[in-house]
Amino acid sequence: MSVASSDFRTHCGTIKDDTITKIAELKNCEVQVNSDSLGLGLAGFIAAHGRDSPDETSGFVFRGCRVKGGLTYLGRAWRPYAKVLFHQTYIENSIVPQGWVAWSAAGKEFQLTFAEVACNGPSYNTLRRVKWVVINNLQRVSEMATLAFIDTDGWTRPFSDHA
């Protein structure tokens, strides 16, 4: 996956086979899915997040992004308590109908927070998503939408606010 961003409060650039667990927000990014390199008919994952405890302050928020490229899942749980939100994101590529995979948290999906809120695109369809994903319920994921869950010391504010 390659990512380009116009907001560098985030950790953007080219991300390939790296494990990033403390990323806060990917804002106004273009996410290019390169699933063709996986082989015929295989789908990749845009996000693989995990936390070992519900008290950890990490998660991925894709806000105002554009997702394009090949067949992919939106995300999977790398560890329990994973948190991933796609918010106001334009999805022009093919998402695997289930959208998400519990992976290492299988059987403990109640610990995961995977959400899609106000997303759209030509092939965007949530009818066959896994039952435990949050769809268009901003109130339920408001902490993630405001970054309150990771901004415990104010580090996500613009630099001018710290002066």
C-alpha angles and dihedrals in degrees: 000000000000123000131196122186141189092201114065097187079096134066100257134152128092111336116190126162091336126134110226114175106165101051113135113191136356101201126188090351130155110224113200112198112209100189092144088080090063094065138262113327097356121128128212132209127248095202133025109179135163144166127195093217136028087235095063113110104225140102144130123262118184104194125179091350132147119226119198140156133059137350113307148154116240091231154321136217109260089181134358120287093035116174123200128158128185104196126181090344125156110224114194100163131073115280117198102255094243089054097195140047125208089209107164091012095056108148090021099069089137087074093059129087109200115158144173117196128176094346124151145169142137096285099024109132129155099183094108099037119134111276096243099058119104111238122192096336104125091168090062093052099031092123088060094044091056094039089235090136092067103024097082093138101029097256094138094062116104113270092250089064091059095058 
